[in-house]
XYZ file of C-alpha atoms in Angstrom:
603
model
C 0.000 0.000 0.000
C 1.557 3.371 -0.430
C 2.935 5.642 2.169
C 0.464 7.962 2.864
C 1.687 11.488 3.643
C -0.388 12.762 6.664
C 1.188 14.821 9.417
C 2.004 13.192 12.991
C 0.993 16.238 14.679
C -1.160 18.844 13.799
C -1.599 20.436 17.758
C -5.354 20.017 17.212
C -5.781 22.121 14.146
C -7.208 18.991 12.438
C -5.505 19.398 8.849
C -6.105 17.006 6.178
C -3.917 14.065 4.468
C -1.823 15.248 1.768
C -0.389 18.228 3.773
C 2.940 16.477 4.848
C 6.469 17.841 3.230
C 7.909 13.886 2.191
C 11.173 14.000 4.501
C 8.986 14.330 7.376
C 6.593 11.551 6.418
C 9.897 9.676 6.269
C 10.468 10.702 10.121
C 7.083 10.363 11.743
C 5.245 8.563 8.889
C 4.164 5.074 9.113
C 6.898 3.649 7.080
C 9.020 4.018 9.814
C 10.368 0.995 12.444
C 8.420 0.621 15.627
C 8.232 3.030 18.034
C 10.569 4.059 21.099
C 13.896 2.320 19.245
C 14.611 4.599 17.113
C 14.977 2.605 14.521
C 15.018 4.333 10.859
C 12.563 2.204 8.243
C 12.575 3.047 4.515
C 10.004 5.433 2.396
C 9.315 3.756 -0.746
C 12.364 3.488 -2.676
C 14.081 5.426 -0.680
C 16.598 5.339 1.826
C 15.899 7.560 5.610
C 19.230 7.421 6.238
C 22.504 9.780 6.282
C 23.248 9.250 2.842
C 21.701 12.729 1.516
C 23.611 16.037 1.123
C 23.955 18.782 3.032
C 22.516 21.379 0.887
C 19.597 19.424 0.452
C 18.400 19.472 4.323
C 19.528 23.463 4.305
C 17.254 24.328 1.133
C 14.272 22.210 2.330
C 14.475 21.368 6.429
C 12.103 18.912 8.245
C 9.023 20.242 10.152
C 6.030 19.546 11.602
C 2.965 22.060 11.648
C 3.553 24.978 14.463
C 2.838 24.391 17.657
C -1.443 24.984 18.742
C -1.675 27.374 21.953
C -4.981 25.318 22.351
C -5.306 20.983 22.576
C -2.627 18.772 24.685
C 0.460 18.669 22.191
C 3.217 20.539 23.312
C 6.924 21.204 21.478
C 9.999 21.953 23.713
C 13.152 21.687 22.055
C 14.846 21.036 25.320
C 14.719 20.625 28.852
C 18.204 20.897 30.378
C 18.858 22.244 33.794
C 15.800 24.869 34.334
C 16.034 27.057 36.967
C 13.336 26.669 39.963
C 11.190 29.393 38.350
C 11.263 28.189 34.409
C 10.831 24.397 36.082
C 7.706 25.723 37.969
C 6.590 27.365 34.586
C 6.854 24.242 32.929
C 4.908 22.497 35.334
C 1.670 24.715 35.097
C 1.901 24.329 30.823
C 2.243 20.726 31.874
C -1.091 21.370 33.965
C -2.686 23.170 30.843
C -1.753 20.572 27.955
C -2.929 17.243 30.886
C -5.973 19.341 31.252
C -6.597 20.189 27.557
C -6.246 16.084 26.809
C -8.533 15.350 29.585
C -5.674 13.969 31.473
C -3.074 13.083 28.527
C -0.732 15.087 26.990
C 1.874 14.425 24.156
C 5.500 16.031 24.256
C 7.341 16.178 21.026
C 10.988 16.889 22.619
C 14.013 18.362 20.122
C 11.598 20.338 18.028
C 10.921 24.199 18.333
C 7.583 26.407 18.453
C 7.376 26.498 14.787
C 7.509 23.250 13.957
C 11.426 22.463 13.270
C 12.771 19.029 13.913
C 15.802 20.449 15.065
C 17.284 17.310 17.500
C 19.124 16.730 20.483
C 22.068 15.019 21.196
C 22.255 11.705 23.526
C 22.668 13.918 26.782
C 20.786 16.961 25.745
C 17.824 14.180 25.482
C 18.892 12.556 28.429
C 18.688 15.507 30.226
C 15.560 16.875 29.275
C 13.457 13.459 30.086
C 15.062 13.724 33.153
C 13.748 17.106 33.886
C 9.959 16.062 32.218
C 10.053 12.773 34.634
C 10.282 15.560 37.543
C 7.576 17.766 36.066
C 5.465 14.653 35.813
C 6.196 13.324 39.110
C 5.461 17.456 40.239
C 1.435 17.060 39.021
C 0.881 13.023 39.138
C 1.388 11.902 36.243
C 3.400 9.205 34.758
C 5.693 9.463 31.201
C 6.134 6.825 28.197
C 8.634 7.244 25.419
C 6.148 6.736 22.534
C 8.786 6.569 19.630
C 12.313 8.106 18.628
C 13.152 9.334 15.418
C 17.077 10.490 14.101
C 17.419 13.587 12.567
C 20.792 14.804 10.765
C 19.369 18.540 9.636
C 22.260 20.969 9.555
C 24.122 18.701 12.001
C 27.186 15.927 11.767
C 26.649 14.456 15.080
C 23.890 12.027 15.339
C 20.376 14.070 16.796
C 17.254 12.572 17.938
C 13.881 13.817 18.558
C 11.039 11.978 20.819
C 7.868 11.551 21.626
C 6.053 11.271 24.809
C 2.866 10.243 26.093
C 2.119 12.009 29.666
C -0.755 10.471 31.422
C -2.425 11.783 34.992
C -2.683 8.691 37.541
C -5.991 8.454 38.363
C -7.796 9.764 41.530
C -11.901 8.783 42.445
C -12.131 6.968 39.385
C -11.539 10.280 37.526
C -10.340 7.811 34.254
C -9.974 8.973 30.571
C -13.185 6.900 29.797
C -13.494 6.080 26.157
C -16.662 3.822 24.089
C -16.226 1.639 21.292
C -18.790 0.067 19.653
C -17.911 -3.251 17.772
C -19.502 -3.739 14.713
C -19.494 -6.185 12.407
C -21.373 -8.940 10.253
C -22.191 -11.920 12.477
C -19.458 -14.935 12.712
C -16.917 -11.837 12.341
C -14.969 -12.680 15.426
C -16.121 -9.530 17.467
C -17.330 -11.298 20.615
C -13.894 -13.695 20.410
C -11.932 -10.459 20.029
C -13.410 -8.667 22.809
C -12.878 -11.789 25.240
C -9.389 -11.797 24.033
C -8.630 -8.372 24.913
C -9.928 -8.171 28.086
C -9.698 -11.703 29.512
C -5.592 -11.534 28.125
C -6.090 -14.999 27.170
C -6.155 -16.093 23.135
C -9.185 -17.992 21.629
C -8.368 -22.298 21.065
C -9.984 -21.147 17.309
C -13.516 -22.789 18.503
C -14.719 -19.989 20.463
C -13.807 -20.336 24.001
C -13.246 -16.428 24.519
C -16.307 -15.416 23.693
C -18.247 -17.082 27.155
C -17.947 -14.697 29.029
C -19.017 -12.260 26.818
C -22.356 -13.827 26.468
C -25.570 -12.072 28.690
C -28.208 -15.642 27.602
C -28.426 -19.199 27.253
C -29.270 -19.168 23.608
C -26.269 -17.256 23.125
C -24.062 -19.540 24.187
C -25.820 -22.254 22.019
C -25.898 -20.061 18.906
C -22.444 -18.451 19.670
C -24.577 -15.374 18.106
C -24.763 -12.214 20.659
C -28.441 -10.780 20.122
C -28.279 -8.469 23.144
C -25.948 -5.272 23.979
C -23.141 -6.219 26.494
C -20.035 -4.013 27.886
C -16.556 -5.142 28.470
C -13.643 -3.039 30.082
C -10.113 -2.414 28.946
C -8.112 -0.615 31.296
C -4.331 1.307 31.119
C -2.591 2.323 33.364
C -0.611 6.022 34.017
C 2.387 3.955 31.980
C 0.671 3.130 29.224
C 0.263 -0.656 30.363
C -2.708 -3.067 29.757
C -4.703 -3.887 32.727
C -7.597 -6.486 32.157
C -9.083 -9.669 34.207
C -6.035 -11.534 33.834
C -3.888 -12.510 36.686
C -7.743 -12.488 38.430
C -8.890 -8.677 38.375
C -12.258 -7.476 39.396
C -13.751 -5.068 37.280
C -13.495 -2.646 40.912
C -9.317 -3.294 40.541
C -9.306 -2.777 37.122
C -11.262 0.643 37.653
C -8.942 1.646 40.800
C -5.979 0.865 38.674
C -6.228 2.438 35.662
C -5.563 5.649 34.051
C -7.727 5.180 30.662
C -10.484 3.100 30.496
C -11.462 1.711 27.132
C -15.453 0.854 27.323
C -16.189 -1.716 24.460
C -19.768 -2.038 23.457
C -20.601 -5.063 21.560
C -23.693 -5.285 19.391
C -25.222 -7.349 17.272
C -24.051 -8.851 13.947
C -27.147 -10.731 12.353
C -29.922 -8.710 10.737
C -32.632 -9.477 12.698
C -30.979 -7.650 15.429
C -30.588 -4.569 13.749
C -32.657 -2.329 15.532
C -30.922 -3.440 18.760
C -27.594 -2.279 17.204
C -29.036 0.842 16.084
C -30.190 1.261 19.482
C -26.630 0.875 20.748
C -25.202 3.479 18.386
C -27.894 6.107 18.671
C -28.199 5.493 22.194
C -24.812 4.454 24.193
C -23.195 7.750 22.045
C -20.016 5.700 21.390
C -17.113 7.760 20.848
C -15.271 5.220 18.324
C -16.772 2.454 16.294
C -14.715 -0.833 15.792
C -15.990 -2.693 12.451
C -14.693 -6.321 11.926
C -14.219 -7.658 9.137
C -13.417 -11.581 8.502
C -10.569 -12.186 6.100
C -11.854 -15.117 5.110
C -15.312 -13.945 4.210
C -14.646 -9.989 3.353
C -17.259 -7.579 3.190
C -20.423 -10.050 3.829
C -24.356 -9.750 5.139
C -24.670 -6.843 7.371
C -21.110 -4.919 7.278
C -22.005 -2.507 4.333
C -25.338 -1.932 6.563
C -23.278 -1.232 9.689
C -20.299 1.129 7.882
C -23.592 2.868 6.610
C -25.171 3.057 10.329
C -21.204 4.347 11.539
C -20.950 7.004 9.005
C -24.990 8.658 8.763
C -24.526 8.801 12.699
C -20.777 10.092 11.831
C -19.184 7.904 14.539
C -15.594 7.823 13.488
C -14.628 4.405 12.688
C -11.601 2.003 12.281
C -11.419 -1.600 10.453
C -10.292 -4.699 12.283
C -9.764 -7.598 9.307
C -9.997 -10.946 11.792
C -8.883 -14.451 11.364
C -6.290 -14.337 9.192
C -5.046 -17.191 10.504
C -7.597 -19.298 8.839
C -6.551 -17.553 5.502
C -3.747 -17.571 3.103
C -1.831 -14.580 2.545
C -3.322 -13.506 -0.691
C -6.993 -14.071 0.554
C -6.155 -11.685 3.435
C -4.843 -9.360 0.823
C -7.888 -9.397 -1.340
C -10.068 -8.570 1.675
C -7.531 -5.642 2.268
C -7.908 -4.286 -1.191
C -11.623 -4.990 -0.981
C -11.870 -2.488 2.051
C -9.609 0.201 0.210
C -12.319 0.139 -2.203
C -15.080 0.578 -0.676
C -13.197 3.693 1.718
C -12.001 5.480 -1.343
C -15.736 5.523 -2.606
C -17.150 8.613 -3.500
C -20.138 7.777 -0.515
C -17.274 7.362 1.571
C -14.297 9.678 0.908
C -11.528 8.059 3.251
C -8.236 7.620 3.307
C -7.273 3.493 4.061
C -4.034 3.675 6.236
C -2.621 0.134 6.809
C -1.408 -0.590 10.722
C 1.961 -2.514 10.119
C 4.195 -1.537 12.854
C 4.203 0.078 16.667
C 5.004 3.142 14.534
C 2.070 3.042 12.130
C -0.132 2.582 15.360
C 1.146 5.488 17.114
C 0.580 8.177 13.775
C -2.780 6.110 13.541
C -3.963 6.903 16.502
C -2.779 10.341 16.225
C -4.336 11.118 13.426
C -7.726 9.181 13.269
C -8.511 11.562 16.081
C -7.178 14.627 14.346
C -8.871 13.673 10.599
C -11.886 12.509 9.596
C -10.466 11.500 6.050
C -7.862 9.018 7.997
C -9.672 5.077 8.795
C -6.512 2.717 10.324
C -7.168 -0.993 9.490
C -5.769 -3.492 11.349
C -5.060 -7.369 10.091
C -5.002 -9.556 13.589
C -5.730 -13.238 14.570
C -7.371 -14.003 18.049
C -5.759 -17.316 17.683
C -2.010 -16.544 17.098
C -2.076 -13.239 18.746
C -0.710 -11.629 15.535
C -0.611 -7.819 15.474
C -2.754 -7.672 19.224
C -0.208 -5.461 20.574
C -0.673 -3.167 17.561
C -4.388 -3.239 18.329
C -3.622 -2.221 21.739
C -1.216 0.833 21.083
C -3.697 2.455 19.192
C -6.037 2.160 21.732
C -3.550 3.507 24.581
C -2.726 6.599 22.445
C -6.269 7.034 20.762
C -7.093 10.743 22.554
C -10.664 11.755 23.395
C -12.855 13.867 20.661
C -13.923 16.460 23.064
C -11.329 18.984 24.668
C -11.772 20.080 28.176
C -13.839 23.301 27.498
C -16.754 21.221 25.549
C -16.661 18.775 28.675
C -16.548 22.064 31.058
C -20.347 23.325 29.186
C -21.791 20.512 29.506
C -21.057 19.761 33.494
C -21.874 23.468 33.864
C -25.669 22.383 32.626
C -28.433 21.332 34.289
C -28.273 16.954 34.784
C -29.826 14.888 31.666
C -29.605 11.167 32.305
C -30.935 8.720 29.614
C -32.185 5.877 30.496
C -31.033 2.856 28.466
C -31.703 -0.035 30.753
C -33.833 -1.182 33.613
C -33.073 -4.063 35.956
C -34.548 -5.551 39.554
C -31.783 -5.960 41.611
C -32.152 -8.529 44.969
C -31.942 -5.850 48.175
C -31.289 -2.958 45.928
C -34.414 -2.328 44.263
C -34.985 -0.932 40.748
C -31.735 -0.257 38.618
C -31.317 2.162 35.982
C -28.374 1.917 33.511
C -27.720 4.766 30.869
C -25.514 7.520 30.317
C -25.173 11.080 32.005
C -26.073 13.426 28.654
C -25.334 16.595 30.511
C -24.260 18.201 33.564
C -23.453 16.281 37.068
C -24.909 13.654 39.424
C -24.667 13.096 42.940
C -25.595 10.461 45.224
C -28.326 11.192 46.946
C -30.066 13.799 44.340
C -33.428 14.162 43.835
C -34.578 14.214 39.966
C -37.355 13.567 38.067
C -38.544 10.549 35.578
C -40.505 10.734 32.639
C -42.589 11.420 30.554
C -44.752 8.312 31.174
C -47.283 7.121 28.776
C -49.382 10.248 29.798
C -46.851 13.208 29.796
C -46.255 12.983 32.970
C -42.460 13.306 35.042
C -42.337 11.347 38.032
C -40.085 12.451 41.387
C -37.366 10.410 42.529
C -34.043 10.056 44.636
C -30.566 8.926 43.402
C -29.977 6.300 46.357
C -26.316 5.512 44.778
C -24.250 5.028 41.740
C -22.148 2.210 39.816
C -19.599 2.734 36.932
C -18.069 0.010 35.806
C -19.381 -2.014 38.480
C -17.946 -0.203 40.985
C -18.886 2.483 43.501
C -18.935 6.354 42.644
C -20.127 9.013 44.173
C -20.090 11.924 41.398
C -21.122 10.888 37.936
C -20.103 13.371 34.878
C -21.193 14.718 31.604
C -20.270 11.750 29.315
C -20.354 9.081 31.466
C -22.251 5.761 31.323
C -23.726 4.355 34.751
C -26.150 2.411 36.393
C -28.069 4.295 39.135
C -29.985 2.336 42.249
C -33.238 4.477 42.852
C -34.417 2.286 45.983
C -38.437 0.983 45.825
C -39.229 3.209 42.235
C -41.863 1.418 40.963
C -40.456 -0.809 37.607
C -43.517 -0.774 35.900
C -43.735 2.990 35.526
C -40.157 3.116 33.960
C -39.175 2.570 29.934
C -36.397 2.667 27.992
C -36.278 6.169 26.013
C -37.161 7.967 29.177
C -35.219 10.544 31.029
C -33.738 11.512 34.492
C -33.622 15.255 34.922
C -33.460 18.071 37.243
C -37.084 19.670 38.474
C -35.493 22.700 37.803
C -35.217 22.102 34.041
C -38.940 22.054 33.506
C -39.094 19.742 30.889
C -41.644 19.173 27.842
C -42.630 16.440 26.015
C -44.004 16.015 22.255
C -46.450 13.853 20.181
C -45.200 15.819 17.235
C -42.212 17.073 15.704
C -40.671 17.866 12.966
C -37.294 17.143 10.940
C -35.161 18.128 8.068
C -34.235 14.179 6.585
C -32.756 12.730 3.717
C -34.130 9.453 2.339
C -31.088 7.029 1.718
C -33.342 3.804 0.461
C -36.685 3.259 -0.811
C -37.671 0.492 -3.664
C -40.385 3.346 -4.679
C -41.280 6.321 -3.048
C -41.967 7.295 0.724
C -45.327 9.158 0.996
C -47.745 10.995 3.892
C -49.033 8.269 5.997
C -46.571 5.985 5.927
C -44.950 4.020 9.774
C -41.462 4.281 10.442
C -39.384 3.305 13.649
C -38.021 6.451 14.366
C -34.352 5.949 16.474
C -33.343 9.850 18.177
C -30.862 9.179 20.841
C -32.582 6.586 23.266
C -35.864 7.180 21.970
C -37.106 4.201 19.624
C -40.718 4.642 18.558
C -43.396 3.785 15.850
C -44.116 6.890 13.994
C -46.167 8.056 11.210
C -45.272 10.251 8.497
C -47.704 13.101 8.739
C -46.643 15.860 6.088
C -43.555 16.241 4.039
C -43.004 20.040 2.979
C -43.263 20.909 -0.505
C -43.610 17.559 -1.886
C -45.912 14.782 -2.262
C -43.652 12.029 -1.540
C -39.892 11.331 -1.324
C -37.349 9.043 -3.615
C -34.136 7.417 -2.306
C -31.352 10.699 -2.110
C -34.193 13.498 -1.762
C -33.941 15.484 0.828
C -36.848 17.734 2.528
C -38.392 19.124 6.104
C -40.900 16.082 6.964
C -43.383 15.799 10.353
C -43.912 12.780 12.559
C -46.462 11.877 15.156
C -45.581 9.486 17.755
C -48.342 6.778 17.799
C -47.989 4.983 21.262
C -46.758 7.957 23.634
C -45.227 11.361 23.735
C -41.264 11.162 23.888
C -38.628 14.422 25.868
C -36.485 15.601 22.487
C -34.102 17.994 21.603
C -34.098 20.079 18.546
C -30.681 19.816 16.439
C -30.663 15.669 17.983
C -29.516 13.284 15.097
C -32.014 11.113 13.674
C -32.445 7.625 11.917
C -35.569 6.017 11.035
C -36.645 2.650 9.157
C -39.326 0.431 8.099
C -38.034 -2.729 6.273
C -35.412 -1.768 3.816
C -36.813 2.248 3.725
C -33.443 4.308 5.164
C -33.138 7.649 6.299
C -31.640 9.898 8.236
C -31.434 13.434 9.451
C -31.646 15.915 12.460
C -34.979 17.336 14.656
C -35.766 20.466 13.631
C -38.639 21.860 15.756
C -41.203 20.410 18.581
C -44.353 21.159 19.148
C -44.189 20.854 22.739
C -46.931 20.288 25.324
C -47.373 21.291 28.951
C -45.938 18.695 31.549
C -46.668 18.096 35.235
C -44.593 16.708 37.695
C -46.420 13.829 39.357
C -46.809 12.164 43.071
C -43.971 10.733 44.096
């Protein structure tokens, strides 16, 4: 596959493929060796080594784009011997960048403000870790040498720069928390995978990883998951994997790590498809993990779920699995089949092949950076082959949303969405969902609703889970299961809504939206039932009006109104919509409510 020439870094400004000078791409690109040895791998054709000129590296010097003020990357081009006030200064832009990356931070060491990949020598860098290992140990956090990289710009002695991952260790489960949902046609291999990343044990090639996994009988028979389950993936402050080997609980797994990785597999075979819709639209996954087999390719339901991935634009990476079971050229015609389909014109991305620790790293870096940029990885839950690759991208992978976005939305009133409803023995009724907005305390008092009438029912937060362990403060983002005590079960639903008395909130039968019809074997007209997915809301609705038009064909787009048939539903405008009915696709965004008054029943 050929190099692709995307920048390493881009300090959050989010810049495109294609923007890279080559003899950087040769530095930080994914052609290099893997990461942290410093190795120097060949561009294509073309040797990274000292064998250029002089003039050359004067006329046209290595860079990288200038450094952001905003976003967690940070350039020094050395750290030798501060004095007490510049090493104090250091420490609160140390502060800044952790709390910018939500608690990581990446240090490119031996380049300057602007972007020059100017080197240091061996004791220059020696030095200057030195000094960032005592600004990390200064604010409780822990540093790992990502990768090193030679440079020989305007220099005859050998000059490195390198990268570094800083991570806060965690305090009160205050973890980089991140969701993946696993897609994938069914007999893909995304249960197996899942069990083999977090159990740390491989699959004996007849399923034996996947137990665990499984929430029903008739999933274990079948080997077929039909319902939404959640594993864990933990690192810790060094970058290390921490999972229920070696006998973790999911509570030491939690205490222990730094970055939590929150897998959420769904459903491969069609007939489950609206419960996999319900896990995208509902869980908000930050990441979505299709798997592909090799031996199979693109089969059944995986066009259907890259479809799902990209209308709900939930960035997305390929995992090709089992290419153990294939030969070498059948893998490779799967590979080329995915390229394909990416470079589409529906599509639009750039394929980046995962090869090395190095290609992982810029991966990583970059699939949160670009939206062009999809990493695919070939692994094998049998052999183990490229696992570890798997799981460096998934240590480095950053969060989407910066600190400020995550500041607004604690700074809100609380919105929690229910997603799941259990009776739990001396507990009482369990909800499980995530916190949309603002913050949760044990012990709060909130509302439920609307019922089947309108209505929003009082309640009290008796305590709170994550991750099946105790917390007392739940935040904007996070996914939880809260104990409300003797709440009646019968009067709760999924779709419904925990939220602060204060908020006043309304309800709709109606509402409409601005949608664009993706399939239809003829034409969508007034009158017709849909399911209509909008976050955790999924409801039978009927097509009232559509604007202008008398009826719809697959790729029109117009301003449409539904009417919820069974009961009203709490939604937002500007909330991202899907709807279906058979094969009819579409999807598209609420536009306006027509709200009605709500009461706050007896408790």
């Amino acid at each position: 596959m050929p190099a692709l020439g995307i920048p390493c870094q881009s300090g959050g400004t989010g810049r495109r493929a294609g923007g890279m000078e080559p003899r950087v791409f040769e530095l930080f690109g994914p052609a290099g060796g893997s990461g942290g040895t410093g190795a120097r791998g060949k561009t294509k054709g073309k040797k990274a080594g000292k064998g250029r000129g002089r003039s050359s590296k004067s006329n046209n010097p290595p860079y990288l784009p200038p450094e952001a003020e905003e976003g967690n990357i940070e350039y020094k081009l050395k750290l030798v011997n501060p004095s007490q006030y510049r090493f104090e200064h250091l420490v609160t832009q140390m502060k800044w960048r952790l709390q910018e990356g939500r608690g990581e931070a990446v240090y490119q060491i031996g380049v300057e403000d602007n972007g020059l990949l100017v080197g240091l020598s061996e004791e220059e860098m020696k030095a200057s870790l030195h000094t960032l290992h005592r600004m990390a140990e200064k604010v409780g956090a822990d540093i790992t040498v990502l990768r090193e990289r030679e440079v020989d710009y305007d220099s005859d002695s050998p000059r490195k720069i390198t990268e570094v991952l800083i991570r806060k260790v965690p305090d009160n489960q205050q973890f980089l928390d991140l969701r993946v949902a696993v897609l994938g046609n069914v007999d893909s291999g995304k249960s197996t995978l899942l069990g083999v990343l977090t159990q740390g044990e491989l699959d004996n090639g007849r399923g034996r990883a996947r137990l665990n996994l499984f929430r029903h009988l008739h999933e274990i028979q079948s080997g077929r998951t039909s319902s939404i389950s959640f594993e864990i993936l933990g690192f810790n402050s060094k970058g290390e994997v921490i999972n229920y080997s070696e006998s973790r609980t999911a509570e030491q797994i939690c205490e222990s790590a730094s970055k939590m990785i929150t897998f959420i597999d769904l459903a491969g075979h069609h007939k489950y498809l609206k419960t996999t819709i319900f896990g995208l639209t509902s869980y908000c996954p930050d990441f979505a993990m299709l798997v592909v087999s090799a031996n199979t390719g693109i089969a059944g339901t995986t066009r259907e779920h890259l479809g799902l991935a990209m209308a709900l634009k939930v960035p997305f990476f390929l995992v090709v699995s089992k290419v153990d079971l294939c030969a070498a050229a059948t893998v490779e015609r799967t590979l080329r089949q995915l390229e394909r389909i990416l470079k589409q014109p529906g599509c639009n991305k750039v394929p980046f092949m995962v090869r090395s620790e190095d290609d992982a790293v810029t991966a990583a870096q970059q699939f949160a950076q670009s939206p062009n940029i999809t990493p695919i990885f070939a692994i094998s839950s049998v052999t183990g082959e490229s696992l570890d690759l798997l799981k460096v991208f998934l240590n480095i992978l950053p969060p989407l949303t910066n600190s400020h976005e995550q500041e607004e939305l604690m700074q809100q009133l609380p919105e929690f969405q229910v997603d799941e409803i259990y009776t739990v023995p001396e507990v009482g009724t369990v909800v499980g969902g995530t916190l949309y907005s603002g913050v949760c305390k044990e012990g709060e008092h909130l509302v439920v609703g609307p019922t089947d009438g309108g209505v929003f029912l009082p309640l009290k937060v008796c305590s709170i889970q994550r991750n099946r362990s105790t917390c007392r403060v739940l935040r904007a983002g996070q996914a939880a299961t809260l104990a409300l005590g003797d709440f009646e079960r019968s009067l709760l639903r999924k779709g419904m809504v925990l939220v602060s008395p204060e908020m006043l909130p309304t309800v709709c039968w109606v509402f409409e939206a601005e949608i664009v019809l993706l399939f239809h074997a003829t034409s969508c007209r007034q009158g017709v039932q849909v399911t209509v997915h909008v976050g955790n809301v999924r409801q039978t609705a009927v097509l009232d009006h559509i604007h202008g038009k008398d009826e719809l064909r697959t790729g029109e787009k117009a301003v449409v109104r539904f009417r919820f048939i069974k009961h009203p539903e709490y939604l937002k405008p500007g909330t991202k919509l899907l709807f279906r009915a058979g094969m009819t696709k579409g999807i598209g965004h609420v536009c306006s409510l027509q709200v009605i008054a709500t009461e706050i029943g007896d408790p």
